Coordinates of C-alpha atoms and ligand atoms in Angstrom, one line a residue:
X1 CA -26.7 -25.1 12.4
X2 CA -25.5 -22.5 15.2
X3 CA -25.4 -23.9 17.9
X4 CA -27.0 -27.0 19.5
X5 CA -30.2 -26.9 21.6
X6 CA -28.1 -28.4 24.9
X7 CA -24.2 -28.1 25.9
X8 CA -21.7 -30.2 24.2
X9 CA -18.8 -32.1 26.2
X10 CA -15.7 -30.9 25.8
X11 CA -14.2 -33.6 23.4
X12 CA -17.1 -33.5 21.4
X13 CA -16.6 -30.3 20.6
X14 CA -12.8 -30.2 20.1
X15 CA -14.1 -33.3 17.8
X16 CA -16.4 -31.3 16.0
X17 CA -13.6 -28.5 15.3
X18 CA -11.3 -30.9 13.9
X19 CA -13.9 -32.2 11.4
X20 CA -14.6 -28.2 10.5
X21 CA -10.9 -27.4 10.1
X22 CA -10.2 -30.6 8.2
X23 CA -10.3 -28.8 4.5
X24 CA -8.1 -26.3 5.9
X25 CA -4.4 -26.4 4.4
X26 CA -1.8 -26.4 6.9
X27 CA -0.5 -23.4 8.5
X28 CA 3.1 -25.0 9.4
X29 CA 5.4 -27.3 7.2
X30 CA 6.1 -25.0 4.3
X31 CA 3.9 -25.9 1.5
X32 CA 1.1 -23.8 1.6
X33 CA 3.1 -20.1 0.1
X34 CA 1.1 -17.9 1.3
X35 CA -1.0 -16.5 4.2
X36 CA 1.0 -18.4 6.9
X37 CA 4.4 -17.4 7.7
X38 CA 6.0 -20.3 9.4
X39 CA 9.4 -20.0 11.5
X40 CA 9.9 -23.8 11.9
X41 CA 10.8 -23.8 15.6
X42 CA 8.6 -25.7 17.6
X43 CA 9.3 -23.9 20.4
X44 CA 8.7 -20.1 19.7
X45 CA 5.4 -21.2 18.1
X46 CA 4.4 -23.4 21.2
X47 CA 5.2 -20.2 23.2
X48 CA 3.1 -17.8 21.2
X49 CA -0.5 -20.1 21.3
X50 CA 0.5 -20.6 25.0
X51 CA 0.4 -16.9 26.1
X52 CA -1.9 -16.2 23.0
X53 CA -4.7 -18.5 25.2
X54 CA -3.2 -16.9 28.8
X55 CA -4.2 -13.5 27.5
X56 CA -7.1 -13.6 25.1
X57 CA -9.2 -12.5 28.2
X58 CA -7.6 -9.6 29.0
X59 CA -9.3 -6.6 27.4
X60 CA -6.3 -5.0 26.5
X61 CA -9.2 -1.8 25.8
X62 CA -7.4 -0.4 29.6
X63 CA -4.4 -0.3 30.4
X64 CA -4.7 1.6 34.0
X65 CA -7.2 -1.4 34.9
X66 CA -4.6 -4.0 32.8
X67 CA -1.1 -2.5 33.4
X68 CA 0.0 -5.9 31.3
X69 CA -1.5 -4.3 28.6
X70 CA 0.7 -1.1 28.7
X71 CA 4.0 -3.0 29.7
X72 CA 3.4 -5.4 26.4
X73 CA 2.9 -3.2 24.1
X74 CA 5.9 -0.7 25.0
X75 CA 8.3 -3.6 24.8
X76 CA 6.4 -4.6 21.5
X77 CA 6.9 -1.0 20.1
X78 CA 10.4 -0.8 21.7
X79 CA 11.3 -3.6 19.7
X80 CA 10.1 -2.0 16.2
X81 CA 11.4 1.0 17.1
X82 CA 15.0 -0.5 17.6
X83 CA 14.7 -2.6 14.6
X84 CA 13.5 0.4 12.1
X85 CA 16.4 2.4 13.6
X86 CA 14.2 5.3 15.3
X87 CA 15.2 8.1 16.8
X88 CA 14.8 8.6 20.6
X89 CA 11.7 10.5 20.7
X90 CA 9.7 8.1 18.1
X91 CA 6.6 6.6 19.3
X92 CA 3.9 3.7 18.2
X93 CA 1.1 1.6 18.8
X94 CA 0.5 -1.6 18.3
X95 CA -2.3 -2.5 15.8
X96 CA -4.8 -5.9 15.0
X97 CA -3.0 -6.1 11.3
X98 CA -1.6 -4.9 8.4
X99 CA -4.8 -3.3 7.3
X100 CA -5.2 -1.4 10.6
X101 CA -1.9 -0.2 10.5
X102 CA -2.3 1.2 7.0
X103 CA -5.5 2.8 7.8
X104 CA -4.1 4.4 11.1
X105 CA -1.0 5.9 9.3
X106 CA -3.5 7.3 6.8
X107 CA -5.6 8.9 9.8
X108 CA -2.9 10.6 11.5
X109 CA -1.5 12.0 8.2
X110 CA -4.9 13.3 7.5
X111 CA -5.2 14.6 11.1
X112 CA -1.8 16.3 10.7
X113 CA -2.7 17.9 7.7
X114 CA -5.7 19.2 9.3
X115 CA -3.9 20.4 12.0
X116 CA -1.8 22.4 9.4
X117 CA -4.4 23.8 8.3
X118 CA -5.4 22.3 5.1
X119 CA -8.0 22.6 3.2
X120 CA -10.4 20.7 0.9
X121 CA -10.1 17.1 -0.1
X122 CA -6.1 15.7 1.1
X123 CA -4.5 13.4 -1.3
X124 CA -2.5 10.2 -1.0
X125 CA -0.1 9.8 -3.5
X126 CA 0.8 5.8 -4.2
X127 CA 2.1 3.1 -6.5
X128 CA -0.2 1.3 -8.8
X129 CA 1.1 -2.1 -6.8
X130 CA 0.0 -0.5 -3.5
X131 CA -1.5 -3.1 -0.7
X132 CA -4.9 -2.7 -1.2
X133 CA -5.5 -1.6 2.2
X134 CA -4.3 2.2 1.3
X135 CA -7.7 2.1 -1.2
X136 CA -9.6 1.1 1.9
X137 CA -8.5 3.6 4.2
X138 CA -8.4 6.5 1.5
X139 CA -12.3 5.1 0.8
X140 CA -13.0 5.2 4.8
X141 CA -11.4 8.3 5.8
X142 CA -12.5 10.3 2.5
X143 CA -9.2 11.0 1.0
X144 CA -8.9 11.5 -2.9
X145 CA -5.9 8.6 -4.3
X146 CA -3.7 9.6 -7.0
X147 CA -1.6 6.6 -8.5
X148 CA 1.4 6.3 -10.0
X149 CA 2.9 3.4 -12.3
X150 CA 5.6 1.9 -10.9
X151 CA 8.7 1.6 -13.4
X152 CA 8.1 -1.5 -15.6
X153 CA 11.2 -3.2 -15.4
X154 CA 11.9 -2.8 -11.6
X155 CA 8.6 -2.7 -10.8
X156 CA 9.7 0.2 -8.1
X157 CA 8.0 3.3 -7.2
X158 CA 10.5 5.6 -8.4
X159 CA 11.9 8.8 -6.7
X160 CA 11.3 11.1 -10.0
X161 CA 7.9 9.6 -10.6
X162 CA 6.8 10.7 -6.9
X163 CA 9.2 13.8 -7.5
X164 CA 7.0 14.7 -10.5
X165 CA 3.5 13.9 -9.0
X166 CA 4.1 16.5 -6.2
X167 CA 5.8 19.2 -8.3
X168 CA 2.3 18.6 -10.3
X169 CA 0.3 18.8 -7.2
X170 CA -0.8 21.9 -5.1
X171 CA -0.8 21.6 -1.6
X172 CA -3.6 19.4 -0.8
X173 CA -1.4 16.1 -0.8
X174 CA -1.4 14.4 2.9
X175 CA 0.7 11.4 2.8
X176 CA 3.3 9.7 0.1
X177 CA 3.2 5.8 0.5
X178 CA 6.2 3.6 -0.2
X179 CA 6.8 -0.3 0.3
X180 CA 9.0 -2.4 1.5
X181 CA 8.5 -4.2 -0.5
X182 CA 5.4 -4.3 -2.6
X183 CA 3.1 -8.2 -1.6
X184 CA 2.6 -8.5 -5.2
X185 CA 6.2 -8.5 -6.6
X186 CA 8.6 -8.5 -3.9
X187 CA 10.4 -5.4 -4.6
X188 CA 11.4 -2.6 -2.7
X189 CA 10.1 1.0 -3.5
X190 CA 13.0 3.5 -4.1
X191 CA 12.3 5.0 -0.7
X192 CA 15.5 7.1 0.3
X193 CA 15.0 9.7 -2.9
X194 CA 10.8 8.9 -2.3
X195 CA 11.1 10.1 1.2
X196 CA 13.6 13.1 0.2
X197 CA 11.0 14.4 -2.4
X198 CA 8.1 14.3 0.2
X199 CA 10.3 16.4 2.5
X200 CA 11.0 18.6 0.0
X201 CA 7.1 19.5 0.0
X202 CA 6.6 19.5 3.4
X203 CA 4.7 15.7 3.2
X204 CA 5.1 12.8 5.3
X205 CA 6.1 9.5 3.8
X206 CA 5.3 6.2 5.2
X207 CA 6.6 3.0 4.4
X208 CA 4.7 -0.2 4.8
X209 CA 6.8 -2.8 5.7
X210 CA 4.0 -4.9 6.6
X211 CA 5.5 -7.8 4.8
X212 CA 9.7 -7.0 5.1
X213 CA 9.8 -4.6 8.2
X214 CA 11.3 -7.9 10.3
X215 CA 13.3 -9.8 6.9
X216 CA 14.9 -6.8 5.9
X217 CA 15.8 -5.9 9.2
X218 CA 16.7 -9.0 10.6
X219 CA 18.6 -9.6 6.7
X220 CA 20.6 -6.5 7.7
X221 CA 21.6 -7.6 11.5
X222 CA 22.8 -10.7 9.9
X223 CA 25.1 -8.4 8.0
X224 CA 23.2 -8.8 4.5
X225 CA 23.3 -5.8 2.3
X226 CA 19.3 -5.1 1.6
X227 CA 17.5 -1.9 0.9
X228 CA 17.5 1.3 2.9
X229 CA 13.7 1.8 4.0
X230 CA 13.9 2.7 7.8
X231 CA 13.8 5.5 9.8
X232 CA 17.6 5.9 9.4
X233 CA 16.0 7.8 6.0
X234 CA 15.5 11.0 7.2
X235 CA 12.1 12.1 5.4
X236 CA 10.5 8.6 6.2
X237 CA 8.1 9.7 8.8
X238 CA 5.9 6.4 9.4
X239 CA 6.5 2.7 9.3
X240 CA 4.4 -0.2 9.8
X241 CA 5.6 -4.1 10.4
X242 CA 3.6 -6.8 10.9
X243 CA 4.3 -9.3 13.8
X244 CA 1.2 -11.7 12.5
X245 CA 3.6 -11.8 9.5
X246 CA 7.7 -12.4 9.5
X247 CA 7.5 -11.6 14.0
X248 CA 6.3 -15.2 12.9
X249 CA 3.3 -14.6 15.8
X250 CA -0.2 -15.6 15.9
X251 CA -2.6 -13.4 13.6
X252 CA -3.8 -10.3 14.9
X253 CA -0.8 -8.0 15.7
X254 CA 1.3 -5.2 13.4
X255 CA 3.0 -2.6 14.4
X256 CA 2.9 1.4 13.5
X257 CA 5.6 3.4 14.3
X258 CA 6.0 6.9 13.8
X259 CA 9.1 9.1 13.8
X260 CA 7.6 11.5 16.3
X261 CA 4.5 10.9 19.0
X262 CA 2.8 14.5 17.6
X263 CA 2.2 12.3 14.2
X264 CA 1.1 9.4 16.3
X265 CA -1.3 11.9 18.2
X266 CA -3.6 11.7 14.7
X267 CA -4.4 7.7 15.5
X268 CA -5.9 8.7 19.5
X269 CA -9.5 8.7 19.6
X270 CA -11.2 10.1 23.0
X271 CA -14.6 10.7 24.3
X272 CA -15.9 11.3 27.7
X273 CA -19.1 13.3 27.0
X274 CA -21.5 10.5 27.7
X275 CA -22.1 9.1 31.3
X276 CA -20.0 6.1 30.8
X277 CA -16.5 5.4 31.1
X278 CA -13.9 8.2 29.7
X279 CA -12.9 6.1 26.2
X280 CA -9.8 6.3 25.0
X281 CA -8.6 4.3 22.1
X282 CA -5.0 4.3 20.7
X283 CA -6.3 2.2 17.4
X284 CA -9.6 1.5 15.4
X285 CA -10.7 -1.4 17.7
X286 CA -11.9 -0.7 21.6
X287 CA -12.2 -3.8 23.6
X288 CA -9.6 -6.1 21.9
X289 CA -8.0 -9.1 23.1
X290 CA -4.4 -9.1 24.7
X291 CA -4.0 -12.6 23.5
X292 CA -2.2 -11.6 20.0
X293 CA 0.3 -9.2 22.0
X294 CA 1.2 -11.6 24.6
X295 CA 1.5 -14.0 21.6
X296 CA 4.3 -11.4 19.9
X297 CA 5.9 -10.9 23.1
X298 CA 6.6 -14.9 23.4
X299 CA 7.5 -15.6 20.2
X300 CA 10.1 -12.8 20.4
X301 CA 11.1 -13.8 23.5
X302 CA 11.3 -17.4 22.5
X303 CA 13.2 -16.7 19.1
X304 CA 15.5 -13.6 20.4
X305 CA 17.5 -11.6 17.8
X306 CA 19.8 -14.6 17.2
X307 CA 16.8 -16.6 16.3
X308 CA 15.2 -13.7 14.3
X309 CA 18.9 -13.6 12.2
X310 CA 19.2 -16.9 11.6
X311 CA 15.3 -17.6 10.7
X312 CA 15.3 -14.9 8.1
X313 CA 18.7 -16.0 7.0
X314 CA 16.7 -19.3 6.2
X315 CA 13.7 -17.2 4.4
X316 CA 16.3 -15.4 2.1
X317 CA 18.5 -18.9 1.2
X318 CA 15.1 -20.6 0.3
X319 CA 14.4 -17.4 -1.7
X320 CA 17.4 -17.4 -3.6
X321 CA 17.4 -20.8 -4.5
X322 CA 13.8 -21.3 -5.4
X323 CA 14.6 -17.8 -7.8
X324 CA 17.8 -19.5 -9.2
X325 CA 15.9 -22.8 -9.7
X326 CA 12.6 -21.3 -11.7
X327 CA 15.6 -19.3 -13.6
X328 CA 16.2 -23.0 -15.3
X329 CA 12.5 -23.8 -15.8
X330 CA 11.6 -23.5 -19.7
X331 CA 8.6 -21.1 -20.0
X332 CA 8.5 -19.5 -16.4
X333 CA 10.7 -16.6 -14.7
X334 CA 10.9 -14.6 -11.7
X335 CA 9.1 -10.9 -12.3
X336 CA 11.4 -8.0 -10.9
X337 CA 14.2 -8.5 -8.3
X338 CA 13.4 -10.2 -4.9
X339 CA 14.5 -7.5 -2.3
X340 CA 13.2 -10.1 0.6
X341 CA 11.4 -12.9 0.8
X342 CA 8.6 -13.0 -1.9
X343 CA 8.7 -14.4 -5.4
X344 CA 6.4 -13.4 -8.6
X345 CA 6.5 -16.1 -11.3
X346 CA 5.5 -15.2 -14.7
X347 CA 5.4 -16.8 -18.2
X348 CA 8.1 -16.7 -20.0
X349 CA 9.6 -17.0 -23.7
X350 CA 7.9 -17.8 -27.0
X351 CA 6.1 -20.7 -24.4
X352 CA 5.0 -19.4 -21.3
X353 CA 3.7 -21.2 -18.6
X354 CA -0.2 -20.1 -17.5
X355 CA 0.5 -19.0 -13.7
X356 CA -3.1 -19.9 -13.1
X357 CA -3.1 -23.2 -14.5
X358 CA 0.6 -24.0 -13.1
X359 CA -0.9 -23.2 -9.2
X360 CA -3.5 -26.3 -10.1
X361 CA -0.8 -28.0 -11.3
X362 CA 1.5 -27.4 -8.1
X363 CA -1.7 -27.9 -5.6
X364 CA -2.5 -31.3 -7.4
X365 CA 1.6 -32.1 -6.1
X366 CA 0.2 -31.1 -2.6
X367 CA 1.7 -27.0 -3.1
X368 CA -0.8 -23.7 -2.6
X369 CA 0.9 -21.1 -4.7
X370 CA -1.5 -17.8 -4.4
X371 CA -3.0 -16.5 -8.1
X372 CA -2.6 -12.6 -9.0
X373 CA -4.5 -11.4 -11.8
X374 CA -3.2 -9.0 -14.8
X375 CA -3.2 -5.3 -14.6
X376 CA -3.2 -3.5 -17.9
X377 CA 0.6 -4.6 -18.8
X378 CA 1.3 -6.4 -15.7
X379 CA 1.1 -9.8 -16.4
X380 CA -0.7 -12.6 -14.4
X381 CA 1.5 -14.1 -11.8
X382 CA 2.2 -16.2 -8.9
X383 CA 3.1 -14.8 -5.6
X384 CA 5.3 -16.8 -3.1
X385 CA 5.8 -16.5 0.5
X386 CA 8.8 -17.9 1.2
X387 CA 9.0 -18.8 4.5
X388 CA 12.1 -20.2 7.3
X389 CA 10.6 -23.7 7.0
X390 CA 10.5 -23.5 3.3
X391 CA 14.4 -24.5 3.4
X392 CA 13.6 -27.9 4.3
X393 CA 12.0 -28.4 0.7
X394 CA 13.7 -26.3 -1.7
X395 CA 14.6 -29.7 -3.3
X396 CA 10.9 -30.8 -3.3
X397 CA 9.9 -27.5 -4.3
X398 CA 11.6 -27.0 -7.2
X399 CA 11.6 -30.6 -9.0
X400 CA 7.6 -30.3 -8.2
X401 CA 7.7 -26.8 -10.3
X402 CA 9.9 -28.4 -13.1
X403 CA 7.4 -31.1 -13.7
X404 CA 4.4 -28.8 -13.2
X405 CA 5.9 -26.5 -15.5
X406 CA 6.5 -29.1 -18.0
X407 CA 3.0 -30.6 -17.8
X408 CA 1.4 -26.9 -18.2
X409 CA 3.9 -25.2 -20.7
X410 CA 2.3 -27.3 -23.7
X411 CA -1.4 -26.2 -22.5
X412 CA -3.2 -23.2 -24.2
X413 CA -3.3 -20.5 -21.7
X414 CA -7.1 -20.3 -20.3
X415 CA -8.6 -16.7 -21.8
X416 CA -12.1 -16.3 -20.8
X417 CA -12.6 -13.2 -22.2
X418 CA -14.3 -13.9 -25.4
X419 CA -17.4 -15.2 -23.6
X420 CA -18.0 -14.2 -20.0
X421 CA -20.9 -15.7 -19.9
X422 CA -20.0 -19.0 -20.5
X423 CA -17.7 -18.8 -17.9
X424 CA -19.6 -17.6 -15.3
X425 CA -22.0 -20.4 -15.8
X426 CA -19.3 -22.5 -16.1
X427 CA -18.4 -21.3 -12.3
X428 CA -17.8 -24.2 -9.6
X429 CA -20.1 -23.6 -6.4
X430 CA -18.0 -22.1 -4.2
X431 CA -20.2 -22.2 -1.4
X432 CA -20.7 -25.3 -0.5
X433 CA -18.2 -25.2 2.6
X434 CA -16.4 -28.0 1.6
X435 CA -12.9 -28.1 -0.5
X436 CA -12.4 -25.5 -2.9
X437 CA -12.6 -27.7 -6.5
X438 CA -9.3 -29.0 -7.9
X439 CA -9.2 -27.0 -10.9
X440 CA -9.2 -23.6 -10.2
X441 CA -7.4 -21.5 -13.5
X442 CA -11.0 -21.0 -15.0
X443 CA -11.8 -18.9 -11.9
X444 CA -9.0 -16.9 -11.9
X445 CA -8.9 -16.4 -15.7
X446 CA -12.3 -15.6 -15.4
X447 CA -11.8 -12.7 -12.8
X448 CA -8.2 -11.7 -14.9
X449 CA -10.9 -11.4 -17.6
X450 CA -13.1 -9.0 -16.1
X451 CA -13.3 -5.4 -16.8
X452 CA -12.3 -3.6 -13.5
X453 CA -15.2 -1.9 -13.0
X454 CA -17.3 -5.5 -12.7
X455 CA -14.2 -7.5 -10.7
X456 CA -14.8 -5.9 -7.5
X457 CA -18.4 -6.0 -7.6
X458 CA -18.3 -9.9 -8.4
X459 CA -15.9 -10.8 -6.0
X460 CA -18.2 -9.4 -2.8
X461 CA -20.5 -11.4 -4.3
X462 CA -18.8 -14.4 -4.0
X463 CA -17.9 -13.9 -0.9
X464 CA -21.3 -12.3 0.2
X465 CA -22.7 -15.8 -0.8
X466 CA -19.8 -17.9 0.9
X467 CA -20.9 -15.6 4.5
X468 CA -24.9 -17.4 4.1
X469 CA -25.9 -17.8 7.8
X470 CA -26.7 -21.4 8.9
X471 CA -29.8 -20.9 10.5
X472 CA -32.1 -23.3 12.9
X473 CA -34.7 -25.1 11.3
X474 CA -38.0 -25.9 13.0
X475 CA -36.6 -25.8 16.9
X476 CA -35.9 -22.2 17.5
X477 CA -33.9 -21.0 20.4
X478 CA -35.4 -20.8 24.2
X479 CA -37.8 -23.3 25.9
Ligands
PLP501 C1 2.7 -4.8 2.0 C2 1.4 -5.2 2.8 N1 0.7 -4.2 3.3 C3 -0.4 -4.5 4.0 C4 -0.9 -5.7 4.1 C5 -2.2 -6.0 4.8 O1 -2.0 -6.8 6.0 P1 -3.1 -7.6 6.7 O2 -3.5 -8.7 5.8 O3 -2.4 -8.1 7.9 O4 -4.2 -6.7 7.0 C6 -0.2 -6.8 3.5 C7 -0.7 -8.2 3.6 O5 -0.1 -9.1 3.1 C8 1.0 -6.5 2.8 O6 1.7 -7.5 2.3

């Protein structure tokens, strides 16, 4: 219950945090596929909780009072800037995450279009496999969404698609998203003729590289040939990469890098017309920690370009030969062509393998593969994060999936839709803070089941009753 009436010792309560972490999966060693991004060197992630803890109480909210702050973050953004292949006068700032980068590029391409002089509602124009977090900030920021299918072989945002949308559109459209490459399939948007059609109308184009800003990049340095998506495209006008991702840093750091600092102007809040101090804010958040950018700066520091190269080289072997061996697994094959580092796996053949109950299958074998539900024709999946460390076990890997496959291909594939209501009965209690059950497919068929209009609204409720406040009983606070 919330905290305890008198102070705990120390090692009581790192005793206690180990019993509440114990469910957790493991963030390092390669077999959980998704969420953590692990470089396996000891060293670089030593570094980065190191200077993570030296700087988590600096309030990286001032830079004139915390010149660290400033001096981080332009060797941060320096960095990007270099890797994305800027020009000289390109700017950034350095974000909590992917989602506050997203947002932020969204804001100062709303605030440029303003500034222009339009008018109305402003429009973002995206793929149907869009990270979520472009809904978000078009629902935050008020901006109208219009989306477009992705091809359905390639699974890319095409050039002529976007080419088509605008010649459809008037002049109300703010921002063109590409990415680089899409979380749910691992492919890269067609980005050079995408950003050429938004120049054509005058639009900016941002690429979320969230995911493959550093693999691509660092897949290119290490002389790869890999998708052109950088600021070496000249219409590409915005570009966000996460460091809480492939930088391989501690969570809670992403940068946003524009091609110019007017378009960066749009993310600068300021007020001083109050009797406090003058804010200024370069992001969403005021007082923030300087932990996570002290953590980047180590880890990049620790790793250096060489160590960037040869980690990603890693990432990409893993990739390629967990793709070739799921290319030999009856029932089951990879969905589109992986650009970087990510893998979709989808049934296959007269016999397909359930994604959903293959993940139960794989976590049984000690795996966490993440779950993506259908959308209209695109199929349910699993999505992969392949990671540097994931090298180590390819052989593991794939003779786990084989024998998972093998054990789920014969299975009817769970289909909850011909009685919701059974299933949601059915539901395991997800909130009783322990494990999450072993079986898992009914869940997720259960949600691929839903009409769209009731998925959203069931899944905040889930989650509104996992966030139930543990409350004192009977021996309130105070004396
Ligand atoms: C392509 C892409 N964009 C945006 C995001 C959102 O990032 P975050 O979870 O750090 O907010 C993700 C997360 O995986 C992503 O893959």
């Amino acid at each position: 219950m919330g905290i305890p009436r008198e102070g705990m010792p120390a090692a009581d309560i790192a005793a206690a945090l180990t019993v509440i972490r114990r469910e957790d999966p493991p963030v390092h060693g390669g077999h959980v596929l998704a969420y953590v991004y692990d470089a396996g060197v000891e060293a670089s992630a030593t570094a980065g909780l190191e200077a993570l803890g030296a700087f988590a109480e600096v309030n990286a909210l001032d830079p004139t009072t915390f010149p660290s702050v400033a001096r981080i973050e332009n060797d941060l953004v320096g960095w990007g800037l270099d890797l994305m292949q800027a020009p000289a006068d390109a700017a950034g700032v350095l974000t909590s995450g992917g989602t506050e980068s997203c947002v932020l590029a969204v804001l100062a391409a709303r605030e440029r279009w303003r500034r222009r002089g339009g008018a109305g509602t402003p429009t973002l124009v995206m793929a149907d496999t869009v990270h979520p977090a472009f809904h978000k900030a078009a629902h935050l920021l008020g901006l109208d969404v219009r989306t477009i299918a992705v091809d359905r072989t390639s699974l890319r945002l095409t050039a002529d698609a976007v080419r088509s949308a605008l010649d459809a559109s008037r002049d109300e459209v703010a921002l063109v998203v590409a990415s680089a490459p899409s979380y749910a399939h691992g492919v890269v948007d067609e980005v050079p003729g995408i950003a050429a059609a938004a120049a054509a109308h005058g639009v900016p184009c941002h690429v979320d590289a969230c995911i493959g800003g550093f693999t691509l990049a660092y897949a290119r340095l290490g002389g790869e040939s890999v998708s052109a998506m950088d600021f070496a495209i000249e219409g590409v006008t915005s570009i966000a990469l996460d460091l809480h991702k492939y930088g391989f840093s501690p969570k809670g750091a992403s940068l946003l890098l524009f091609r110019d600092a007017e378009l960066r102007s749009g993310t600068y809040y300021a007020f001083s017309a109050w009797p406090g101090y003058p804010v200024v804010n370069t992001t969403l958040q005021s007082t923030k920690s300087a932990g996570p950018m002290a953590a980047a700066w180590a880890v990049g520091h620790a790793l250096g370009h060489e160590g960037f190269i040869d980690a990603v080289g890693r990432a990409r072997e893993a990739t390629r030969r967990m793709a070739r061996a799921v290319d030999e697994i009856p029932g089951l094959r990879v969905v589109g062509e992986p650009d970087s580092t990510l893998l979709a796996l989808a049934g296959d053949g007269d016999q397909p393998v359930d994604p959903f109950q293959l993940a139960d299958a794989m976590r049984r074998r000690g795996w966490t593969l993440q779950p993506q539900p259908s959308l209209g024709d695109l199929p349910r999946t699993l999505h992969l994060t392949v990671q540097p460390v994931s090298l180590e076990s390819v052989e593991e890997f794939t003779r786990d999936l084989a024998e998972a496959a093998e054990e789920v291909q014969p299975l009817p594939w769970i289909d909850v839709s011909a009685d919701l209501e059974t299933a949601f009965a059915n539901l395991p209690d997800l909130t009783s803070g322990g494990p999450l059950p072993a079986e898992m497919a009914g869940v997720h068929a259960l949600i691929d089941a839903l009409p769209p209009e009731i998925r959203d609204p069931a899944l905040t409720a889930i989650f509104s009753a996992l966030f139930t406040a543990r409350r004192d009983e009977g021996s309130p606070p105070g004396r």
